Tab-separated table of C-alpha atoms and ligand atoms in Angstrom:
chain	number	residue	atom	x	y	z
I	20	UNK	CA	0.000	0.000	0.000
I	21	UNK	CA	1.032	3.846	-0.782
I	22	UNK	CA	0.695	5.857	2.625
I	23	UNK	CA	2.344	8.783	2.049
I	24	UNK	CA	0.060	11.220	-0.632
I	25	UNK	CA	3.582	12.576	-2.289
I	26	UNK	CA	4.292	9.664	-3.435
I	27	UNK	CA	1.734	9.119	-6.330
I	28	UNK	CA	2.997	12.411	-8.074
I	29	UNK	CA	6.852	13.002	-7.545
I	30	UNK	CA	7.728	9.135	-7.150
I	31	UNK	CA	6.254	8.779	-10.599
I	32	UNK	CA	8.239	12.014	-11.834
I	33	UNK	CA	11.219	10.973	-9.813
I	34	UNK	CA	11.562	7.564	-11.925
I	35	UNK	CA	10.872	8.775	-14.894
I	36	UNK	CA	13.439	11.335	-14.825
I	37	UNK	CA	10.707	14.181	-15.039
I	38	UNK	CA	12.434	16.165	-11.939
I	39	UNK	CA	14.028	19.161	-12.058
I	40	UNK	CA	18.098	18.974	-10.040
I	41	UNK	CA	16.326	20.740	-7.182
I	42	UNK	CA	13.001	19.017	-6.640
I	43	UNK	CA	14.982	15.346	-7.142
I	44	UNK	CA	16.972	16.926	-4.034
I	45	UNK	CA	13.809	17.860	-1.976
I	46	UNK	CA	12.089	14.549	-2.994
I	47	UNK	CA	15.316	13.040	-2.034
I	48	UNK	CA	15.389	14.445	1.336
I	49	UNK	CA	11.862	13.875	2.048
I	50	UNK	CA	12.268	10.283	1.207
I	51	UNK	CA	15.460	9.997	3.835
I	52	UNK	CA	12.723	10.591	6.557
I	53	UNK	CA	10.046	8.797	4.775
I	54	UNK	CA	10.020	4.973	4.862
I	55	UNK	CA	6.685	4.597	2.649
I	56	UNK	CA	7.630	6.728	-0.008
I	57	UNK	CA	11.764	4.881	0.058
I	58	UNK	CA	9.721	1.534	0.545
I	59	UNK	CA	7.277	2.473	-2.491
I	60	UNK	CA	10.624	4.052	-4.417
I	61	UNK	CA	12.363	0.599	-4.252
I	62	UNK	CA	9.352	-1.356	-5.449
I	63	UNK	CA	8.220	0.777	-8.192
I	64	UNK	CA	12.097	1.541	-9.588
I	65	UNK	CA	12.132	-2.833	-9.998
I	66	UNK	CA	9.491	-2.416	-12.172
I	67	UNK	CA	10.098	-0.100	-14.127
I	68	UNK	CA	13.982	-1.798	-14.897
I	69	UNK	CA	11.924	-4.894	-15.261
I	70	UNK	CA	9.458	-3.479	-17.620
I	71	UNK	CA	12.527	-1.107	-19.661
I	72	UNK	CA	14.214	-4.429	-20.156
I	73	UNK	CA	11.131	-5.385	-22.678
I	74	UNK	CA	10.778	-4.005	-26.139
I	75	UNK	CA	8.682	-4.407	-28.969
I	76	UNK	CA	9.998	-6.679	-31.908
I	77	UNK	CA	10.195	-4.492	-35.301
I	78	UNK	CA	8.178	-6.332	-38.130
I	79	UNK	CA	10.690	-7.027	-41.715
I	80	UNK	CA	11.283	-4.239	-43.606
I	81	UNK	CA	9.252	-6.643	-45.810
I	82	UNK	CA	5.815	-6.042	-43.703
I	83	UNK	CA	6.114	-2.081	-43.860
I	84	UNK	CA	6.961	-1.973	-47.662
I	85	UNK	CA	3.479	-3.765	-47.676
I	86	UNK	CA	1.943	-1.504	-45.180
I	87	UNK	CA	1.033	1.349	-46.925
I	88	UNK	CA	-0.033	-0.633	-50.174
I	89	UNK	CA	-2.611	-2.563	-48.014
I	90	UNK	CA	-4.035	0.551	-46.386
I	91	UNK	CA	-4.338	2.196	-50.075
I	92	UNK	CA	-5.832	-1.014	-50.990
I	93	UNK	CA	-8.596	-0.803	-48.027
I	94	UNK	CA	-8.732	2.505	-49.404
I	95	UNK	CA	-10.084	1.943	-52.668
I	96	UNK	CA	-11.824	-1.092	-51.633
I	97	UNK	CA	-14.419	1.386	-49.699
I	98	UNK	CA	-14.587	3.826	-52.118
I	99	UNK	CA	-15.462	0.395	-54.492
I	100	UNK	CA	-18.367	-0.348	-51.492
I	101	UNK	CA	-19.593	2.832	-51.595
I	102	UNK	CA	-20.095	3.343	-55.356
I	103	UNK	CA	-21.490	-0.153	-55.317
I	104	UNK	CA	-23.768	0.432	-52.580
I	105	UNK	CA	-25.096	3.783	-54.209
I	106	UNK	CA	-25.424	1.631	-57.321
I	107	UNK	CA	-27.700	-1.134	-55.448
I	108	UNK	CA	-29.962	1.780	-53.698
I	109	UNK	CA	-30.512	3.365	-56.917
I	110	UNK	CA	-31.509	0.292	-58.129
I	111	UNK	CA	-33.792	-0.495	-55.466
I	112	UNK	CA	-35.009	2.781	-55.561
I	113	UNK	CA	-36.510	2.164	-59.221
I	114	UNK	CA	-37.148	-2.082	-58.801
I	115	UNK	CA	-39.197	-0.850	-55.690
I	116	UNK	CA	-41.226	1.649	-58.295
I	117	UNK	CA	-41.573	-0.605	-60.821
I	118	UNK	CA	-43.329	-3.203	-58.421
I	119	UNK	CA	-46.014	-0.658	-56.866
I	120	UNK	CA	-46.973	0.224	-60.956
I	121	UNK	CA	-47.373	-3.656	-61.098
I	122	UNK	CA	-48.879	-4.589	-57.421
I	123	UNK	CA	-51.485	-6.548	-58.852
I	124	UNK	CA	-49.743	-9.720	-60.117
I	125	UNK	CA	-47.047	-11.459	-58.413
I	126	UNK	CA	-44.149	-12.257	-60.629
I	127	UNK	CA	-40.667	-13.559	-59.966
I	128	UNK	CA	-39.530	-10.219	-60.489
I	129	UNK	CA	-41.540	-8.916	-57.381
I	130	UNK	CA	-40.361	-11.849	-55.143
I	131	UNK	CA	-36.936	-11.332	-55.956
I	132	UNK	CA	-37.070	-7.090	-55.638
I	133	UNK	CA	-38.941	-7.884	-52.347
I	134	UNK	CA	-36.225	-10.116	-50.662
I	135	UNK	CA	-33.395	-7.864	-51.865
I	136	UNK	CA	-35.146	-4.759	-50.555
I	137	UNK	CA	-35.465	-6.729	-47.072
I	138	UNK	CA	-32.070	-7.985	-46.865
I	139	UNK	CA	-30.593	-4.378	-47.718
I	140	UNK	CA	-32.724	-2.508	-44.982
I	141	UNK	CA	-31.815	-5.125	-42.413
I	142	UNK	CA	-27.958	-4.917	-43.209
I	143	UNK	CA	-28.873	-0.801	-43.448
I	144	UNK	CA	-30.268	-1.482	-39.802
I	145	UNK	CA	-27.239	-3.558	-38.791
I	146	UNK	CA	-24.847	-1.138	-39.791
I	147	UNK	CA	-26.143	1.881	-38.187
I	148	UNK	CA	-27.414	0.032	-34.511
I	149	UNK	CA	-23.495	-1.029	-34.637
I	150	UNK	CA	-22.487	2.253	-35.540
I	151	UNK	CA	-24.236	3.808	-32.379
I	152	UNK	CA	-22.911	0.994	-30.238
I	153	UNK	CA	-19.632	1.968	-31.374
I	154	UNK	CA	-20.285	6.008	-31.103
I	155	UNK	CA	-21.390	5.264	-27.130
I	156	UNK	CA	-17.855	3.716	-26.559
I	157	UNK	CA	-16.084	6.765	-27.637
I	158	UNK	CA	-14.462	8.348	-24.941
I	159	UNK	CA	-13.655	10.952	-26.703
I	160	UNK	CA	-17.081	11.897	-28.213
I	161	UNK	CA	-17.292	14.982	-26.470
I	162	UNK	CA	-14.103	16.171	-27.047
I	163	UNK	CA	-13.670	18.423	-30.514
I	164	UNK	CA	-11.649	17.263	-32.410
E	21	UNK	CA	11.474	-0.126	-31.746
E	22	UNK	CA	12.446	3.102	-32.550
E	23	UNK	CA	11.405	5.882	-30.159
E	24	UNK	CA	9.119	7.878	-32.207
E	25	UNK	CA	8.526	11.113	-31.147
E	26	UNK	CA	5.314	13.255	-31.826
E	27	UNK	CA	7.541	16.342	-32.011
E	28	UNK	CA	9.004	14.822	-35.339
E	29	UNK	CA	5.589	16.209	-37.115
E	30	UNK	CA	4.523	16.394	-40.690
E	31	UNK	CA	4.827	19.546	-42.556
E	32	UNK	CA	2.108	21.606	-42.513
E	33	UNK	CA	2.034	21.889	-46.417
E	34	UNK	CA	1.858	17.521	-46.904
E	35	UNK	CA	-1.118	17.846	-44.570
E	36	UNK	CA	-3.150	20.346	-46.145
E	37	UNK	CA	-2.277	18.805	-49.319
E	38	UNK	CA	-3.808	15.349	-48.194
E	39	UNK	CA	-7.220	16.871	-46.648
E	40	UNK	CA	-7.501	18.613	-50.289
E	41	UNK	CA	-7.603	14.596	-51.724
E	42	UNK	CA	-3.947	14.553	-52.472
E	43	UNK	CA	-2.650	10.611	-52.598
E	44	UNK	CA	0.856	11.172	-52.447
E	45	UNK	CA	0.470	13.218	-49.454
E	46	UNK	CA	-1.547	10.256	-47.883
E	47	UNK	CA	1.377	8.093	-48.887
E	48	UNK	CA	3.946	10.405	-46.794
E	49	UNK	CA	1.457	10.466	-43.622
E	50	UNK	CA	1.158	7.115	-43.532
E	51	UNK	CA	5.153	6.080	-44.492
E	52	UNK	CA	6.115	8.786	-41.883
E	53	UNK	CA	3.373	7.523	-38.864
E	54	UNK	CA	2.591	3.791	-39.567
E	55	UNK	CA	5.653	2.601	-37.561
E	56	UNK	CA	4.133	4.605	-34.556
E	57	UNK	CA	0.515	3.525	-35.359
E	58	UNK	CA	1.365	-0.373	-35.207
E	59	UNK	CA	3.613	0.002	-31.518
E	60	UNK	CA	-0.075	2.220	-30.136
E	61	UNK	CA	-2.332	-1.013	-31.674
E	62	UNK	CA	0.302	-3.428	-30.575
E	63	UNK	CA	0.167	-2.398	-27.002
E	64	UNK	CA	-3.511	-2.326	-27.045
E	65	UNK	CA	-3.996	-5.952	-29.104
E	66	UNK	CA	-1.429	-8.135	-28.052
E	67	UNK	CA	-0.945	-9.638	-31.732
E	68	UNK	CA	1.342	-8.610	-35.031
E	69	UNK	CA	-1.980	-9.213	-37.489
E	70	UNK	CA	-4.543	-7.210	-35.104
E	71	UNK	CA	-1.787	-4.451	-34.698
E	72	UNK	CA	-1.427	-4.361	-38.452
E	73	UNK	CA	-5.271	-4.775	-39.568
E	74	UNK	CA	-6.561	-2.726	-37.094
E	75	UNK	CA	-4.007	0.237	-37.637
E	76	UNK	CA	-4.655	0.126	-40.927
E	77	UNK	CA	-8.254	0.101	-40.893
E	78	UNK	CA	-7.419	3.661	-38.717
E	79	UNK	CA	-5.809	5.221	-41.178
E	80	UNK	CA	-8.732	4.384	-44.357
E	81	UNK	CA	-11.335	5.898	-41.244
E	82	UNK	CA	-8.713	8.841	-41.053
E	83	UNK	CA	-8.479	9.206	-44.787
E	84	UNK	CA	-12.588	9.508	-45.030
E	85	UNK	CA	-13.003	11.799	-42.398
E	86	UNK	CA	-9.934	14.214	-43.250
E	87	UNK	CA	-12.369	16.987	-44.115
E	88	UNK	CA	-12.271	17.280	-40.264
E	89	UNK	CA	-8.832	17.328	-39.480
E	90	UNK	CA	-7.219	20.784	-39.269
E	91	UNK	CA	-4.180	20.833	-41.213
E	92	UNK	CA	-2.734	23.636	-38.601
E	93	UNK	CA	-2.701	21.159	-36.033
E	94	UNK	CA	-0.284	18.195	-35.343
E	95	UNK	CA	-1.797	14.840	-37.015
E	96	UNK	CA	-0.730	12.333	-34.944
E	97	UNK	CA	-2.605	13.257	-31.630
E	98	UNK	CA	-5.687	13.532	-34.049
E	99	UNK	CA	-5.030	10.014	-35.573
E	100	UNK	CA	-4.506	8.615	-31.906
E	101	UNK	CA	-7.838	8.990	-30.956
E	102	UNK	CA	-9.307	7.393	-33.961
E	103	UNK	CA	-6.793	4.233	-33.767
E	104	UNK	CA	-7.552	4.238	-30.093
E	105	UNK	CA	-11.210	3.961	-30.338
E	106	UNK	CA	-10.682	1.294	-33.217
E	107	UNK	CA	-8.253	-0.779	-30.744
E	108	UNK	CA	-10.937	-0.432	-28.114
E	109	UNK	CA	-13.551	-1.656	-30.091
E	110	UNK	CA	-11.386	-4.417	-31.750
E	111	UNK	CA	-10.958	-5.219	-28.146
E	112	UNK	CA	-14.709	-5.593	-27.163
E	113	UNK	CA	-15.289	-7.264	-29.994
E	114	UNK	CA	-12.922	-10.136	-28.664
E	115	UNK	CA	-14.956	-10.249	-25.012
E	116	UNK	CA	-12.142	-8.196	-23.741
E	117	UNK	CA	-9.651	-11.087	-23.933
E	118	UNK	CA	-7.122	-10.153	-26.149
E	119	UNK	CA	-5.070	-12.707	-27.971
E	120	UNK	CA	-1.591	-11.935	-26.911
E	121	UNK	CA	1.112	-13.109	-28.440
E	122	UNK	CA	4.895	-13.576	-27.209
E	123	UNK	CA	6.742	-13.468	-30.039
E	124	UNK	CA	6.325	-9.845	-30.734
E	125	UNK	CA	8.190	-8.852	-27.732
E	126	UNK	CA	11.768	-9.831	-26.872
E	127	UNK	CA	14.547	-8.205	-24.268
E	128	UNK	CA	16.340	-5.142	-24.891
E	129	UNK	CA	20.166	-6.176	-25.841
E	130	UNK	CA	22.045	-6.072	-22.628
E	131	UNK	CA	25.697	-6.733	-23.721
E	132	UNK	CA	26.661	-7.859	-20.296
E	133	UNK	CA	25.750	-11.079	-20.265
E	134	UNK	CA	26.337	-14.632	-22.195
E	135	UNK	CA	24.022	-16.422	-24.570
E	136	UNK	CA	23.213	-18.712	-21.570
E	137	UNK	CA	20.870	-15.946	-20.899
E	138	UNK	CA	19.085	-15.438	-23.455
E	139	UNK	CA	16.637	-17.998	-22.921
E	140	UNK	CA	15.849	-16.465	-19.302
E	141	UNK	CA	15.786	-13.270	-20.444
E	142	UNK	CA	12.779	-14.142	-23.620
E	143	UNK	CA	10.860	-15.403	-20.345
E	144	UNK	CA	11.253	-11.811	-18.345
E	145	UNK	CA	10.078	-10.203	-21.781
E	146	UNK	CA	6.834	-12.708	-21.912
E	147	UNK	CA	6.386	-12.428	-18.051
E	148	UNK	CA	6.402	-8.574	-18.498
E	149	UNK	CA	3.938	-9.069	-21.970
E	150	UNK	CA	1.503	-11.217	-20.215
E	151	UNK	CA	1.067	-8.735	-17.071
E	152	UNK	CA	0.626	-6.004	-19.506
E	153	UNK	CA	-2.435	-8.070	-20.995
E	154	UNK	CA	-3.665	-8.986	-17.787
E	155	UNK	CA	-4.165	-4.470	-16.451
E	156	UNK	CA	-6.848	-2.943	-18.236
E	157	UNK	CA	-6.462	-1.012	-21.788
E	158	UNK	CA	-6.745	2.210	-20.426
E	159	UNK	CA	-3.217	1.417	-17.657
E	160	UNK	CA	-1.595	-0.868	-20.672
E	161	UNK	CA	-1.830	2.255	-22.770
E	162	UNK	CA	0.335	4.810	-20.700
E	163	UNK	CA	2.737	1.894	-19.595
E	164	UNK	CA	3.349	1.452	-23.244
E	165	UNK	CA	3.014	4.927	-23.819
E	166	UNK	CA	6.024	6.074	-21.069
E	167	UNK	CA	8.340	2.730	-21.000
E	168	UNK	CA	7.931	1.188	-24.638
E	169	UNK	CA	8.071	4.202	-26.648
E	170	UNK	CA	9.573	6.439	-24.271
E	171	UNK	CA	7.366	9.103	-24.267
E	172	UNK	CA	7.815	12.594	-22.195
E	173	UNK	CA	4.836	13.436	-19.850
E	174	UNK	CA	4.905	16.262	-21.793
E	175	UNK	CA	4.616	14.191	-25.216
E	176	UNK	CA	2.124	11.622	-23.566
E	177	UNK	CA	0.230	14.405	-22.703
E	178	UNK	CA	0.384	16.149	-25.887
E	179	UNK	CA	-1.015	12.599	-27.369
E	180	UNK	CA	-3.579	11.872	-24.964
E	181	UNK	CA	-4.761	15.231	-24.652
E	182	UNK	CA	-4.895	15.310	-20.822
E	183	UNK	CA	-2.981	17.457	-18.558
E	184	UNK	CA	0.083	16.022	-17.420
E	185	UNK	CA	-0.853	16.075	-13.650
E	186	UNK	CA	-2.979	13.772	-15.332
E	187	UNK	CA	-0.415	11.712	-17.283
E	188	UNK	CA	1.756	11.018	-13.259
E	189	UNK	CA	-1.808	10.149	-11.535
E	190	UNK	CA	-2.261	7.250	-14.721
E	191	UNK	CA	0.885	6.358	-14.939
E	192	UNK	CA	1.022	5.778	-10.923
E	193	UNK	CA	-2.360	3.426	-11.011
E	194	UNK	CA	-1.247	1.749	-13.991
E	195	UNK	CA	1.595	0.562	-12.631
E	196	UNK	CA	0.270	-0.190	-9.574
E	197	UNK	CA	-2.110	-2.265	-11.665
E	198	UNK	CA	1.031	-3.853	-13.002
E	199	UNK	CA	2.904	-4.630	-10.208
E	200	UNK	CA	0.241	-6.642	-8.693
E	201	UNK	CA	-0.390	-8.330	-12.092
E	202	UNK	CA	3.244	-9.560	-12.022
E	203	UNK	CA	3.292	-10.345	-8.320
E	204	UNK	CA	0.106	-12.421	-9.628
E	205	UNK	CA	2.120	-14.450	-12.019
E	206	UNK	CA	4.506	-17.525	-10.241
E	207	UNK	CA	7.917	-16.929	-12.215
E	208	UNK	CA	7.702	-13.153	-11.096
E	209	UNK	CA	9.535	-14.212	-7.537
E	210	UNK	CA	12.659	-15.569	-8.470
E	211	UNK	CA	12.574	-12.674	-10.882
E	212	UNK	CA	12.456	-10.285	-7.956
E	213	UNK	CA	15.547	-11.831	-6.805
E	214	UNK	CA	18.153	-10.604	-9.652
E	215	UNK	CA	16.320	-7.552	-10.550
E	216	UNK	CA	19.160	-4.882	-9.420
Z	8	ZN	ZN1	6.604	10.081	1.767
């Protein structure tokens, strides 16, 4: 347990090297007459060597020369959605008109505009209830950005 | 890794150039950034292909919304919160049990000491790793933040955009949170032992 309340700010600035000479000196001397905060200084400096000893592989020079081609490739990939998926609601838009002139009789044509129309607004519906789900995560959504 | 700094910015003139639709300019934003992007995904995944997939999924989201970005502004603390909110999600998705694995982590070369080592000190980077995975997202990011890429408080807090009274307070519960996730683990006591 930390006791002693200086510890959670200038401990963490002590380690990390954040100190100015003369407040290492003060936080020095307070921790001569302070055995939670030298007790709390011992644990938290094994730690951090322990922790400073670990570092991150570097993917092949191999894996970034792909990098950016695969984001440009997600990249045009949307833009490819999106045209497509203005395409099929334009599409829908007149099937759906066509059908209403032609209520009367059922035809395959009708069947087959009805199910797409019904599988599009249920993705539609899928999309935008996980699109909310993911907007209520956002920590940030208040923040401008 | 290398330390990447977000003082090492992208001119102001590449930026504006990419929010008016400029490709090339995308090109140099990502080339000069990625390296960064994967380490931030990395410490929030656990895994080389989520890292990769999910950072990169960050910068198309980036790309669409760059209408929004101010070009007079640093990009990478405006990129950070979308890739953060993407490795959050990516998390959630996964029931909050991210698939870490060891390989992508290994010891910092200490010349001092023999090959007989080495395989002792690939265990102290996993033991480290799997603590990391075991602290929530929100302490594994500042850990990462401060001790993997060496950030300043000042940088961190520059990133995160929080004060950095703020940054200290984190930092201090986060690795409090890590601490007792390593005293957790079994191996972590003879550890304790040669730690200087
Ligand atoms: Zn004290």
């Amino acid at each position: 347990m930390t006791d002693c309340p200086r510890f959670e700010g200038e401990g963490m600035k002590y380690i990390d090297g954040e100190m100015s000479a003369v407040e290492r000196a003060e936080f020095e001397r307070h921790c001569a007459g302070c055995a939670s905060c030298r007790r709390e200084l011992d644990s938290f400096t094994r730690l951090d060597a322990l922790a400073g000893r670990v570092k991150m592989v570097d993917p092949t020079d191999a894996f970034w020369e792909r990098y950016w081609r695969s984001v440009y490739r997600r990249v045009e990939r949307k833009t490819a959605w999106v045209l497509m998926l203005a395409g099929a609601l334009m599409i829908a838009v007149y099937a759906l008109r066509q059908l209403f002139e032609s209520f009367h009789r059922v035809t395959f044509e009708t069947i087959a505009v009805l199910l797409f129309a019904a599988g599009f607004v249920l993705l539609l519906v899928s999309l935008i209830r996980e699109r909310c789900h993911q907007y209520k995560n956002d920590p940030y959504k208040d923040v401008k950005r | 890794m290398r330390r990447p700094s977000p003082e090492d910015e992208i001119p102001k003139d590449v930026l504006a150039a990419w929010v008016g639709g400029s490709e090339p300019a995308f090109a140099l934003i990502v080339k000069a950034t990625m390296r960064r992007a994967y380490a931030v995904a990395l410490g929030f995944l656990g895994n080389a292909e989520d890292a990769r997939d999910v950072s990169q999924e960050a910068y198309v989201a980036a790309h669409a919304a760059r209408k929004r970005f101010d070009a007079e502004r640093p990009f990478f603390p405006w990129f950070y919160r979308i890739l953060r909110n993407r490795c959050l999600n990516a998390l959630e998705s996964r029931a909050r049990r991210p698939e870490v694995s060891l390989d992508v982590v290994a010891e910092r070369n200490d010349p001092g000491c023999g090959p007989e080592r080495s395989h002792e000190r690939r265990e102290t980077a996993a033991l480290v790793w799997k603590a990391l995975f075991a602290i929530a997202p929100e302490h594994r990011e500042i850990v990462v933040l401060r001790t993997f890429q060496e950030l300043s408080y000042r940088e961190i807090a520059r990133t995160l955009d929080i004060p950095e009274g703020t940054v200290m307070s984190r930092l201090f519960y986060a690795r409090q949170a890590l601490r007792g996730a390593l005293e957790g683990l079994p191996e972590f006591d003879d550890l304790k032992e040669e730690t200087p």
